[in-house]
mmCIF file of C-alpha atoms in Angstrom:
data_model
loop_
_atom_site.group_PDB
_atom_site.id
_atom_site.type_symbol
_atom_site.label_atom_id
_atom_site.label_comp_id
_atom_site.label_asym_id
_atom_site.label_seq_id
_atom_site.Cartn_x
_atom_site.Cartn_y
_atom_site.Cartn_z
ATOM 1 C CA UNK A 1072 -80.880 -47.002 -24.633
ATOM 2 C CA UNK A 1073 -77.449 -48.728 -24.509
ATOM 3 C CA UNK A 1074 -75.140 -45.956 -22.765
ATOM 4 C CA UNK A 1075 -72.354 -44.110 -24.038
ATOM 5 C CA UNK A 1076 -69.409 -45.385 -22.402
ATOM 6 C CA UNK A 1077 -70.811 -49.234 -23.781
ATOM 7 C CA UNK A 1078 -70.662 -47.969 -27.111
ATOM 8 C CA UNK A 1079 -67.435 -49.816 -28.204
ATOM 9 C CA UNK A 1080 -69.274 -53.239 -26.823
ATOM 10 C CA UNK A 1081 -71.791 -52.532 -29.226
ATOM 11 C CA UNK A 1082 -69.257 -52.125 -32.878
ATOM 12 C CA UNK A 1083 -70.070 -54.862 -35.149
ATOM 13 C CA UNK A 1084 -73.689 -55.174 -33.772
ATOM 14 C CA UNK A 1085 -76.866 -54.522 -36.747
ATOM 15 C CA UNK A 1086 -79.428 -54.439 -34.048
ATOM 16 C CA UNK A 1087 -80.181 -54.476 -30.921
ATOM 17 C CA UNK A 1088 -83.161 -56.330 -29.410
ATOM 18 C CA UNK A 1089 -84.074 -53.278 -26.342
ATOM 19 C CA UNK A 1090 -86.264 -56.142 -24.390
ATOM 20 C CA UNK A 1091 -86.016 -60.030 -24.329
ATOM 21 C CA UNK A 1092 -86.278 -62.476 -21.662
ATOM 22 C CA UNK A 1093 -84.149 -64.945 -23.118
ATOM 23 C CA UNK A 1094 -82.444 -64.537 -19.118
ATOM 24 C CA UNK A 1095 -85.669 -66.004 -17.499
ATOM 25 C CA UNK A 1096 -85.649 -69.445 -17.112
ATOM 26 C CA UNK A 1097 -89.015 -69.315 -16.566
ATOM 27 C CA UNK A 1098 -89.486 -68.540 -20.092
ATOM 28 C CA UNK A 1099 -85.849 -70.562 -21.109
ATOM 29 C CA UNK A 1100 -84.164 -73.518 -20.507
ATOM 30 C CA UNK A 1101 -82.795 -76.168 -22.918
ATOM 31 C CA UNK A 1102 -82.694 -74.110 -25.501
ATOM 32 C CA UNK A 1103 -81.640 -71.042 -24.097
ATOM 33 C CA UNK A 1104 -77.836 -71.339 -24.994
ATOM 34 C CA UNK A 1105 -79.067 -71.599 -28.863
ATOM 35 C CA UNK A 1106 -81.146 -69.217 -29.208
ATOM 36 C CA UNK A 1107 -78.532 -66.851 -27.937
ATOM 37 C CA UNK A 1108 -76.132 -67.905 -30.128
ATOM 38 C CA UNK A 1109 -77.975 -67.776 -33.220
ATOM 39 C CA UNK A 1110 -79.135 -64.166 -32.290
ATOM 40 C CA UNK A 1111 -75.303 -63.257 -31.981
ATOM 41 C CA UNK A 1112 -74.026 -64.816 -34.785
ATOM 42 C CA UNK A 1113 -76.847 -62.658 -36.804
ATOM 43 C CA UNK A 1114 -74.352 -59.585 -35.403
ATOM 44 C CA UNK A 1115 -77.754 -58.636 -32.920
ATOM 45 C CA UNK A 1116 -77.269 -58.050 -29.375
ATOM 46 C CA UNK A 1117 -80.016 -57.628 -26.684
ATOM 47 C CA UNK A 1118 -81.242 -56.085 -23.318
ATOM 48 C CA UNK A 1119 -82.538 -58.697 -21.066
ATOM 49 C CA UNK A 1120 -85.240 -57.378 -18.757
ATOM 50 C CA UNK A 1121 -86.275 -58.292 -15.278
ATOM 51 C CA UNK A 1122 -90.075 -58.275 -14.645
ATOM 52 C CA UNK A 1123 -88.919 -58.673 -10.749
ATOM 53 C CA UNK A 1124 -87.086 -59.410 -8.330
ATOM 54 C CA UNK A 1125 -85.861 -62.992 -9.128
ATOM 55 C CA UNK A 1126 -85.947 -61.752 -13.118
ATOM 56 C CA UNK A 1127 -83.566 -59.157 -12.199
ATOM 57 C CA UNK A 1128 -80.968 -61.227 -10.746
ATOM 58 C CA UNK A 1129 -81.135 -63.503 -13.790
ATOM 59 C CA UNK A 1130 -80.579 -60.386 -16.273
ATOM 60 C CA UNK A 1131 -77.839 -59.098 -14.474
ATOM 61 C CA UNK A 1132 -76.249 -63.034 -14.338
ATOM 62 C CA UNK A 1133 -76.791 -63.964 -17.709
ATOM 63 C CA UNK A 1134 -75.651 -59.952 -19.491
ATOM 64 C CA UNK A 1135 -72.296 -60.556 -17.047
ATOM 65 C CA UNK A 1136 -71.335 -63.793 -18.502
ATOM 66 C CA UNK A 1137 -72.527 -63.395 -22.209
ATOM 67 C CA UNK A 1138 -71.119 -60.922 -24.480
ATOM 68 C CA UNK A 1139 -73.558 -58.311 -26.807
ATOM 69 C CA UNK A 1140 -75.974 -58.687 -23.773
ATOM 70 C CA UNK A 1141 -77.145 -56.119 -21.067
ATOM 71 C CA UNK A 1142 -79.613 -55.880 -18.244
ATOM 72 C CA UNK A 1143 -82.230 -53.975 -17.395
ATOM 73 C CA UNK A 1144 -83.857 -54.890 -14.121
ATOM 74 C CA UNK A 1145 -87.053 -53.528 -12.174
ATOM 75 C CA UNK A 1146 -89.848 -55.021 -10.903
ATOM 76 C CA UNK A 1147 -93.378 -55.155 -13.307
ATOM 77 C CA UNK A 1148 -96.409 -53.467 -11.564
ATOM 78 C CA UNK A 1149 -97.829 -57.184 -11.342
ATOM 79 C CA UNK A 1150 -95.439 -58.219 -8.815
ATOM 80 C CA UNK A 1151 -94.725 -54.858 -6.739
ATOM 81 C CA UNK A 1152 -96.677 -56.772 -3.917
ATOM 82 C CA UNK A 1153 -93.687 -59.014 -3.635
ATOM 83 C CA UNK A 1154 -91.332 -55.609 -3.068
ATOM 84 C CA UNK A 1155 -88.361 -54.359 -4.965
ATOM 85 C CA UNK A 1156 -85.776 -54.199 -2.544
ATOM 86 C CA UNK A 1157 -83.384 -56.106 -4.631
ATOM 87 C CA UNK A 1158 -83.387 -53.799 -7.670
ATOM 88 C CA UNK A 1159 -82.199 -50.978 -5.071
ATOM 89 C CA UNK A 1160 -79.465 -53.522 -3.790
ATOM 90 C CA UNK A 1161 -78.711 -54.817 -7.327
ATOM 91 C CA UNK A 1162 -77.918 -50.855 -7.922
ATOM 92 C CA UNK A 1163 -76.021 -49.946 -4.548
ATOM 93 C CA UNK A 1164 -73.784 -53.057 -6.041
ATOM 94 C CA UNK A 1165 -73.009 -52.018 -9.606
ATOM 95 C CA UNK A 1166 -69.653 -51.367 -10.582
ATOM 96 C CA UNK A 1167 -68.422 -49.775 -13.550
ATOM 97 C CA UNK A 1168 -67.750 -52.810 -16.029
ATOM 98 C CA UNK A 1169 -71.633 -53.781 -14.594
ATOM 99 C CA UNK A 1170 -74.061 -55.224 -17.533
ATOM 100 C CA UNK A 1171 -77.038 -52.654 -16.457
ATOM 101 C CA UNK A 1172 -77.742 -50.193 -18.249
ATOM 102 C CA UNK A 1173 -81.668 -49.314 -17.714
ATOM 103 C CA UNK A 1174 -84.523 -49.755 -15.074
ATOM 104 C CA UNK A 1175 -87.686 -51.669 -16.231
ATOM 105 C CA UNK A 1176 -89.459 -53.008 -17.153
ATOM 106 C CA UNK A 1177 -91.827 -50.946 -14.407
ATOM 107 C CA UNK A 1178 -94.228 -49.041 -14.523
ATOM 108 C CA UNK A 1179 -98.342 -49.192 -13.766
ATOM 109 C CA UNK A 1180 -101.129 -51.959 -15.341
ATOM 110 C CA UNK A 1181 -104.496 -51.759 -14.423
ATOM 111 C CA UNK A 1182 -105.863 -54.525 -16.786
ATOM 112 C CA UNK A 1183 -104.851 -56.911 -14.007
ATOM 113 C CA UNK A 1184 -105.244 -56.650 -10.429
ATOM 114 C CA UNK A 1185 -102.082 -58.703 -9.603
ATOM 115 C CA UNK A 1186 -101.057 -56.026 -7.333
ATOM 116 C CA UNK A 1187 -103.156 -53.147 -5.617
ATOM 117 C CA UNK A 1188 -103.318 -50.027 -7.276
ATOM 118 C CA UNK A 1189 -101.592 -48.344 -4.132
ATOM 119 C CA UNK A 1190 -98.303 -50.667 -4.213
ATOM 120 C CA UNK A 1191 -97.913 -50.060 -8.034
ATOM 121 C CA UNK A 1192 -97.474 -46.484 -7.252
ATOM 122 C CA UNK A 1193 -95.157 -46.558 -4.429
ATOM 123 C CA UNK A 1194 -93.013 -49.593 -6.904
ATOM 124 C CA UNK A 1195 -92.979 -47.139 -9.576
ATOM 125 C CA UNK A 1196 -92.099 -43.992 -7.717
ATOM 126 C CA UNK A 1197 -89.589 -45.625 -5.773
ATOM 127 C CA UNK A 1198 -87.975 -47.343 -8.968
ATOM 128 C CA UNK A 1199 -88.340 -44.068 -10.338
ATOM 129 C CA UNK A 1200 -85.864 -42.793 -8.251
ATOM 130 C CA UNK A 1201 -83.651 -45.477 -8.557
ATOM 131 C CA UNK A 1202 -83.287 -44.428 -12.374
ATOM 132 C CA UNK A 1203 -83.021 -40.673 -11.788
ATOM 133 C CA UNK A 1204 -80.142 -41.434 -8.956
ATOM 134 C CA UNK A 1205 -78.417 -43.576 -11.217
ATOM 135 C CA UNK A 1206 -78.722 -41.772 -14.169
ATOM 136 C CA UNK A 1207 -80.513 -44.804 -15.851
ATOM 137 C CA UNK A 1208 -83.049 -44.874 -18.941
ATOM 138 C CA UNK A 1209 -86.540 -46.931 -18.597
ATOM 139 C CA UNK A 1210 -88.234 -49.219 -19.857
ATOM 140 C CA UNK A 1211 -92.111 -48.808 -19.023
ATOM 141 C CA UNK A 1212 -95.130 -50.793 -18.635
ATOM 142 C CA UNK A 1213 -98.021 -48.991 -18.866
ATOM 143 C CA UNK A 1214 -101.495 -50.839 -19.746
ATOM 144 C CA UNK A 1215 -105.086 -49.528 -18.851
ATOM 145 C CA UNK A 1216 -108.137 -51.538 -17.658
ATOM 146 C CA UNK A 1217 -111.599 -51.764 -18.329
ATOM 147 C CA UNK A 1218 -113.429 -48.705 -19.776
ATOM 148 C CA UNK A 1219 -115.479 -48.363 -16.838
ATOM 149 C CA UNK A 1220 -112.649 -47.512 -14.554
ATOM 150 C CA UNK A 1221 -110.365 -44.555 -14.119
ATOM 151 C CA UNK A 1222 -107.729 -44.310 -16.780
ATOM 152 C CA UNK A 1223 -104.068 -45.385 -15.580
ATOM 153 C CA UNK A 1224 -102.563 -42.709 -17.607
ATOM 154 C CA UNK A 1225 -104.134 -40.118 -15.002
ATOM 155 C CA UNK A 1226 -101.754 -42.145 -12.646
ATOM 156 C CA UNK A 1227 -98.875 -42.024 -14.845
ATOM 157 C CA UNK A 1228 -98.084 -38.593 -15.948
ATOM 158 C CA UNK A 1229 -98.584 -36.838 -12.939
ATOM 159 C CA UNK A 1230 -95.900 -39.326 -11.061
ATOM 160 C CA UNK A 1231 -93.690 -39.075 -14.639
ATOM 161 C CA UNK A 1232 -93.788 -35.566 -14.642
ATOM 162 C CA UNK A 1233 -92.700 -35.489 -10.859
ATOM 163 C CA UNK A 1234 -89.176 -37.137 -12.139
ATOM 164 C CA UNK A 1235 -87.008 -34.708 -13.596
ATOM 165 C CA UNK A 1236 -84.444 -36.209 -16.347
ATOM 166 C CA UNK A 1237 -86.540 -39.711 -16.908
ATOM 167 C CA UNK A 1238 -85.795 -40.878 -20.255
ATOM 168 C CA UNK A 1239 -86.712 -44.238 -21.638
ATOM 169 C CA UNK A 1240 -89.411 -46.357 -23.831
ATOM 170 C CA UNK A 1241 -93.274 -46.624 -23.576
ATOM 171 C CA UNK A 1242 -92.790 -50.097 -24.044
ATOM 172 C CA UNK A 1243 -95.321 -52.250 -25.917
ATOM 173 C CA UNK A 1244 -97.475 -49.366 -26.687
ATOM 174 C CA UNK A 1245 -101.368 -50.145 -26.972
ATOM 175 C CA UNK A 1246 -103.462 -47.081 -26.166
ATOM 176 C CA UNK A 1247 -104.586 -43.708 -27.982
ATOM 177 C CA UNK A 1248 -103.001 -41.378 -30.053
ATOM 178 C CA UNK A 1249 -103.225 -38.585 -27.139
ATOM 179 C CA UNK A 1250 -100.952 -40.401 -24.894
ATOM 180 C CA UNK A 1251 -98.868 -41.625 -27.821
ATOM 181 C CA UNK A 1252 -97.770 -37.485 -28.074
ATOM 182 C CA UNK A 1253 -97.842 -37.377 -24.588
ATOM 183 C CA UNK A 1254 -94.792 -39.803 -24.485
ATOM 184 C CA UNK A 1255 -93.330 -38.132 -27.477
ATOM 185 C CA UNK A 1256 -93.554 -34.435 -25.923
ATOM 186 C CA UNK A 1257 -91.453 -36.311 -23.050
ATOM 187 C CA UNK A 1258 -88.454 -36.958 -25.177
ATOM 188 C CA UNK A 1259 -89.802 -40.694 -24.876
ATOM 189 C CA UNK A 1260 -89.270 -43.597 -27.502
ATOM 190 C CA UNK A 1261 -92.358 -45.515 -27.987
ATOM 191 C CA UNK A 1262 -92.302 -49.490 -28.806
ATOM 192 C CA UNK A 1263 -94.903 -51.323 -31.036
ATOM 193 C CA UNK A 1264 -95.687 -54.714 -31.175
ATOM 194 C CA UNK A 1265 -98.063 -57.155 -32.837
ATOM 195 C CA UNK A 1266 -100.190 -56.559 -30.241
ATOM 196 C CA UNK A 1267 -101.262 -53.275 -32.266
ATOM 197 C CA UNK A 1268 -102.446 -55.040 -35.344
ATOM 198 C CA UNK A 1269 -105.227 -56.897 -33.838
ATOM 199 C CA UNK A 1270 -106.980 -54.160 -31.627
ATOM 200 C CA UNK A 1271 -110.725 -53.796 -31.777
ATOM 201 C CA UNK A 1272 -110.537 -50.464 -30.672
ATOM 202 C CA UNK A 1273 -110.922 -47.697 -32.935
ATOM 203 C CA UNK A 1274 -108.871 -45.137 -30.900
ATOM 204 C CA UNK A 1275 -105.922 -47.276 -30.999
ATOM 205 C CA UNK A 1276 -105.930 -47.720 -34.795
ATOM 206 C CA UNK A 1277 -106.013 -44.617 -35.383
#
């Protein structure tokens, strides 16, 4: 996900962690400094990702003033009640030695009603936008609810296939092998996590 023209930023580099939060001090404090370093000095750089608005600002803070480190910044579907305006200004501000190099992590999560259905939609088309204007990949948040209700991937397509050029990651990938192709018949990478290996549902393990 790391653009071309960053390429040279990346020689040297093994790996690259494509999502941490290691920006959030939420998440980080004390210890924040170390971990980074140790994660450097094993020759692995990382994206840090905003989950909104205050998130965002961190990534961008943190990836400016630490080397090996980028941004990605977007606002999570939980918190597209508290707007995104700041990812759009965050954007109109970027100059070309600027740390950001995706949108995300967005997208749509019904498991949670955090935010209402309808503002997750108008947060992820809107910050959809954002990455087709600036030519930006994505990372996405996608997660269904209960069984019961109507799938979130009926939301998601449709308003993916609306975007023309959207490139990116299914990030932390849960559900069926159906939308797993979907993503990959969109030129999408798809990321796996532990979360896989303790599923009780048979569609996801297969």
């Amino acid at each position: 996900m790391i653009e071309a023209d960053k390429k040279s930023a990346t020689e040297g580099l093994r790996l690259i962690d494509s999502h941490c939060h290691l920006h959030d001090t939420e998440f980080f404090t004390d210890n924040r400094e170390q971990f980074y370093k140790e994660t450097v000095e094993a020759n692995i750089g990382m994206i840090c990702v905003g989950t909104d608005q205050r998130s965002s600002r961190q990534a961008v803070e943190f990836a400016a003033n630490h080397e090996f480190t980028w941004a990605a910044i977007g606002v999570h579907p939980h918190d597209t009640k508290d707007g995104w305006g700041d990812v759009k200004t965050l954007l109109e501000n970027k100059t070309e030695n600027s740390p950001i190099v995706a949108i995300g992590e967005i997208g749509l999560d019904y498991y949670y009603n955090n935010s209402p259905r309808e503002t997750q939609i108008e947060g992820l088309e809107a910050q959809l936008q954002m990455a087709v204007d600036y030519n930006l990949p994505v990372s996405f948040h996608v997660r269904d609810g209960a069984k019961d209700q109507p799938s979130v991937w009926d939301d998601f397509w449709p308003i993916f296939d609306n975007f023309h050029g959207l490139r990116g990651v299914l990030h932390s990938f849960t559900d069926t092998r159906d939308n797993l192709e979907k993503g990959f018949s969109r030129n999408l990478y798809v990321g796996l996590n532990g979360i896989s290996t303790f599923t009780k549902d048979q569609l996801q393990k297969e």
